[in-house]
C-alpha positions as a Python dict, from the first residue, in 0.01 Angstrom:
ca = {
    (1, 'P'): (0, 0, 0),
    (2, 'Q'): (101, 357, -62),
    (3, 'R'): (82, 646, 189),
    (4, 'E'): (-189, 901, 94),
    (5, 'V'): (-352, 1196, 261),
    (6, 'V'): (-733, 1197, 236),
    (7, 'S'): (-1036, 1377, 366),
    (8, 'I'): (-1242, 1168, 609),
    (9, 'Y'): (-1558, 1263, 423),
    (10, 'N'): (-1490, 1169, 63),
    (11, 'D'): (-1217, 1088, -192),
    (12, 'N'): (-1199, 1431, -361),
    (13, 'F'): (-1034, 1627, -72),
    (14, 'S'): (-1347, 1837, -2),
    (15, 'T'): (-1532, 1914, 322),
    (16, 'P'): (-1905, 1953, 379),
    (17, 'S'): (-1993, 2307, 498),
    (18, 'S'): (-2141, 2180, 825),
    (19, 'R'): (-1831, 1980, 920),
    (20, 'P'): (-1478, 2073, 1033),
    (21, 'Q'): (-1195, 2015, 794),
    (22, 'Y'): (-1037, 1676, 869),
    (23, 'F'): (-749, 1520, 682),
    (24, 'I'): (-559, 1204, 781),
    (25, 'E'): (-281, 979, 658),
    (26, 'V'): (-388, 637, 529),
    (27, 'Y'): (-240, 362, 315),
    (28, 'R'): (-419, 274, -9),
    (29, 'C'): (-378, 3, -268),
    (30, 'V'): (-300, 198, -585),
    (31, 'K'): (10, 19, -727),
    (32, 'I'): (56, -331, -853),
    (33, 'E'): (364, -505, -978),
    (34, 'V'): (395, -650, -1329),
    (35, 'G'): (272, -1010, -1315),
    (36, 'E'): (48, -973, -1008),
    (37, 'C'): (-252, -923, -1234),
    (38, 'S'): (-323, -1078, -1576),
    (39, 'S'): (-193, -888, -1877),
    (40, 'D'): (-535, -756, -1969),
    (41, 'S'): (-696, -444, -1825),
    (42, 'E'): (-951, -599, -1590),
    (43, 'G'): (-736, -620, -1281),
    (44, 'Y'): (-713, -348, -1025),
    (45, 'P'): (-501, -310, -710),
    (46, 'V'): (-743, -378, -426),
    (47, 'P'): (-704, -434, -51),
    (48, 'N'): (-646, -787, 64),
    (49, 'K'): (-673, -679, 436),
    (50, 'T'): (-806, -360, 582),
    (51, 'E'): (-857, -189, 917),
    (52, 'E'): (-1114, 64, 1005),
    (53, 'I'): (-1031, 420, 1126),
    (54, 'E'): (-1313, 575, 1313),
    (55, 'I'): (-1344, 959, 1349),
    (56, 'V'): (-1612, 1152, 1537),
    (57, 'V'): (-1679, 1518, 1460),
    (58, 'P'): (-1940, 1779, 1564),
    (59, 'D'): (-2179, 1967, 1339),
    (60, 'I'): (-2023, 2309, 1339),
    (61, 'T'): (-2321, 2493, 1191),
    (62, 'N'): (-2621, 2335, 1369),
    (63, 'K'): (-2640, 2619, 1624),
    (64, 'D'): (-2660, 2872, 1344),
    (65, 'R'): (-2938, 2680, 1168),
    (66, 'D'): (-3142, 2599, 1476),
    (67, 'P'): (-3034, 2775, 1803),
    (68, 'N'): (-3286, 2571, 2007),
    (69, 'N'): (-3174, 2234, 1880),
    (70, 'E'): (-2942, 2010, 2068),
    (71, 'K'): (-2579, 1957, 1961),
    (72, 'K'): (-2523, 1706, 1685),
    (73, 'F'): (-2231, 1469, 1638),
    (74, 'Y'): (-2136, 1228, 1364),
    (75, 'K'): (-1910, 927, 1305),
    (76, 'Y'): (-1709, 853, 991),
    (77, 'V'): (-1516, 540, 908),
    (78, 'V'): (-1219, 541, 665),
    (79, 'Y'): (-1049, 214, 554),
    (80, 'N'): (-675, 177, 585),
    (81, 'H'): (-532, -87, 345),
    (82, 'T'): (-276, -305, 511),
    (83, 'S'): (-212, -547, 221),
    (84, 'C'): (-306, -566, -146),
    (85, 'K'): (-401, -804, -424),
    (86, 'C'): (-545, -807, -771),
    (87, 'G'): (-925, -763, -789),
    (88, 'N'): (-1200, -548, -933),
    (89, 'L'): (-1271, -177, -905),
    (90, 'T'): (-1613, -221, -741),
    (91, 'Y'): (-1457, -401, -447),
    (92, 'R'): (-1188, -135, -401),
    (93, 'N'): (-1441, 155, -402),
    (94, 'K'): (-1636, -18, -126),
    (95, 'K'): (-1316, -29, 82),
    (96, 'L'): (-1238, 343, 80),
    (97, 'Y'): (-1515, 484, 299),
    (98, 'K'): (-1756, 273, 505),
    (99, 'T'): (-2116, 339, 418),
    (100, 'I'): (-2311, 411, 741),
    (101, 'T'): (-2688, 440, 702),
    (102, 'D'): (-2719, 679, 1003),
    (103, 'N'): (-2388, 821, 1125),
    (104, 'E'): (-2525, 1049, 1388),
    (105, 'V'): (-2404, 967, 1743),
    (106, 'T'): (-2480, 1091, 2088),
    (107, 'E'): (-2280, 1348, 2270),
    (108, 'V'): (-2176, 1084, 2526),
    (109, 'Y'): (-2045, 862, 2241),
    (110, 'F'): (-1858, 1165, 2098),
    (111, 'N'): (-1699, 1254, 2424),
    (112, 'V'): (-1580, 898, 2483),
    (113, 'S'): (-1454, 840, 2128),
    (114, 'Y'): (-1294, 1178, 2053),
    (115, 'A'): (-968, 1088, 2228),
    (116, 'N'): (-928, 803, 1985),
    (117, 'N'): (-951, 1015, 1673),
    (118, 'P'): (-643, 1000, 1452),
    (119, 'D'): (-429, 1309, 1410),
    (120, 'N'): (-599, 1580, 1206),
    (121, 'L'): (-329, 1718, 973),
    (122, 'V'): (-495, 2053, 958),
    (123, 'R'): (-397, 2111, 1316),
    (124, 'Q'): (-30, 2046, 1253),
    (125, 'C'): (163, 2376, 1236),
    (126, 'N'): (389, 2260, 951),
    (127, 'V'): (135, 2088, 739),
    (128, 'C'): (162, 2350, 465),
    (129, 'N'): (541, 2316, 444),
    (130, 'S'): (510, 2045, 176),
    (131, 'P'): (251, 1903, -70),
    (132, 'Q'): (64, 1585, 17),
    (133, 'P'): (82, 1256, -172),
    (134, 'R'): (-238, 1185, -372),
    (135, 'Y'): (-361, 919, -617),
    (136, 'N'): (-641, 938, -872),
    (137, 'L'): (-791, 686, -1103),
    (138, 'I'): (-737, 799, -1465),
    (139, 'H'): (-1038, 855, -1683),
    (140, 'E'): (-921, 585, -1926),
    (141, 'H'): (-866, 329, -1651),
    (142, 'V'): (-1084, 60, -1811),
    (143, 'E'): (-838, 25, -2106),
    (144, 'A'): (-525, 89, -1905),
    (145, 'L'): (-292, -197, -1782),
    (146, 'P'): (-326, -268, -1405),
    (147, 'Q'): (-5, -95, -1307),
    (148, 'F'): (-110, 224, -1486),
    (149, 'K'): (-465, 274, -1357),
    (150, 'Y'): (-379, 526, -1094),
    (151, 'L'): (-185, 850, -1133),
    (152, 'A'): (44, 960, -846),
    (153, 'Y'): (70, 1334, -791),
    (154, 'Q'): (122, 1590, -507),
    (155, 'Q'): (-125, 1851, -392),
    (156, 'C'): (-122, 2125, -125),
    (157, 'L'): (-366, 2076, 147),
    (158, 'P'): (-680, 2289, 116),
    (159, 'G'): (-623, 2625, 281),
    (160, 'C'): (-244, 2622, 207),
    (161, 'V'): (-85, 2851, -48),
    (162, 'V'): (60, 2700, -363),
    (163, 'V'): (412, 2834, -398),
    (164, 'E'): (534, 2634, -696),
    (165, 'K'): (383, 2382, -939),
    (166, 'N'): (481, 2238, -1271),
    (167, 'A'): (339, 2056, -1565),
    (168, 'S'): (426, 1690, -1543),
    (169, 'V'): (389, 1405, -1796),
    (170, 'K'): (324, 1034, -1749),
    (171, 'K'): (326, 750, -2004),
    (172, 'I'): (17, 533, -1962),
    (173, 'K'): (17, 190, -2128),
    (174, 'F'): (-305, 41, -2268),
    (175, 'T'): (-412, -297, -2391),
    (176, 'S'): (-541, -154, -2719),
    (177, 'D'): (-345, -132, -3045),
    (178, 'D'): (-247, 226, -2948),
    (179, 'G'): (-10, 74, -2692),
    (180, 'A'): (59, 387, -2485),
    (181, 'K'): (-20, 755, -2459),
    (182, 'I'): (132, 1059, -2277),
    (183, 'V'): (-89, 1244, -2034),
    (184, 'N'): (-31, 1585, -1886),
    (185, 'F'): (-115, 1687, -1527),
    (186, 'T'): (-38, 1952, -1267),
    (187, 'N'): (200, 1848, -988),
    (188, 'Y'): (254, 2079, -687),
    (189, 'I'): (616, 2123, -581),
    (190, 'S'): (590, 2347, -269),
    (191, 'C'): (338, 2512, -43),
    (192, 'K'): (321, 2747, 253),
    (193, 'A'): (83, 2863, 514),
    (194, 'Y'): (-153, 3151, 427),
    (195, 'D'): (-23, 3461, 604),
    (196, 'G'): (-323, 3688, 536),
    (197, 'R'): (-128, 3916, 296),
    (198, 'N'): (-174, 3959, -76),
    (199, 'A'): (-487, 3753, -84),
    (200, 'G'): (-545, 3845, -441),
    (201, 'T'): (-214, 3707, -558),
    (202, 'Q'): (-163, 3405, -341),
    (203, 'Q'): (-312, 3095, -488),
    (204, 'I'): (-492, 2921, -204),
    (205, 'Q'): (-584, 2556, -262),
    (206, 'N'): (-933, 2551, -113),
    (207, 'K'): (-1111, 2303, -345),
    (208, 'I'): (-871, 2053, -479),
    (209, 'Y'): (-1127, 1877, -694),
    (210, 'K'): (-1180, 2188, -904),
    (211, 'D'): (-812, 2228, -984),
    (212, 'P'): (-776, 2221, -1363),
    (213, 'Q'): (-594, 1897, -1418),
    (214, 'K'): (-495, 1835, -1773),
    (215, 'I'): (-550, 1464, -1733),
    (216, 'R'): (-909, 1363, -1669),
    (217, 'F'): (-976, 1170, -1356),
    (218, 'A'): (-1252, 915, -1337),
}
């Protein structure tokens, strides 16, 4: 498995408006060695074993919406991949975030569980000193060979300022007669914390999924 930084809410680095920002380190199955899957394009790197990471958070806007309502708290579960194998994409997608029908929890449950939350990278004072490792399924993943289905890149954490980025290229191999193609994407090189100055000129990475990547992600 490869180290990746993810949002606890979804796989696109975004945060619901009623929740606090929460980003954690996990390990995900995104790479596979030549020979581990068949030579066709049907195999995907998927978890063989996983562990659940539970996080509890408050609703930070509930008081504004309904001052008379009681406090609300919610539970989220992110999967950490501890070993990998060859499998199908549907299975992997089910092992990124656990689907919970009703994830609201009581204040007592929140108070007991909060101490067990993993470190929230947003609260680390040096989190903006470097970009974070990220992986995305390429748009043409169905035709791509197993070892080329995910694109590795680096991205500044939302709220950090992008200092330097460059245009990168990656050769993707396919099973079709075309053989391979070159894809272009943006890779972030360095970041820094927002200092409140020159807001108009500093590029703040607030919504990562809207960044204009030149390669289309699935």
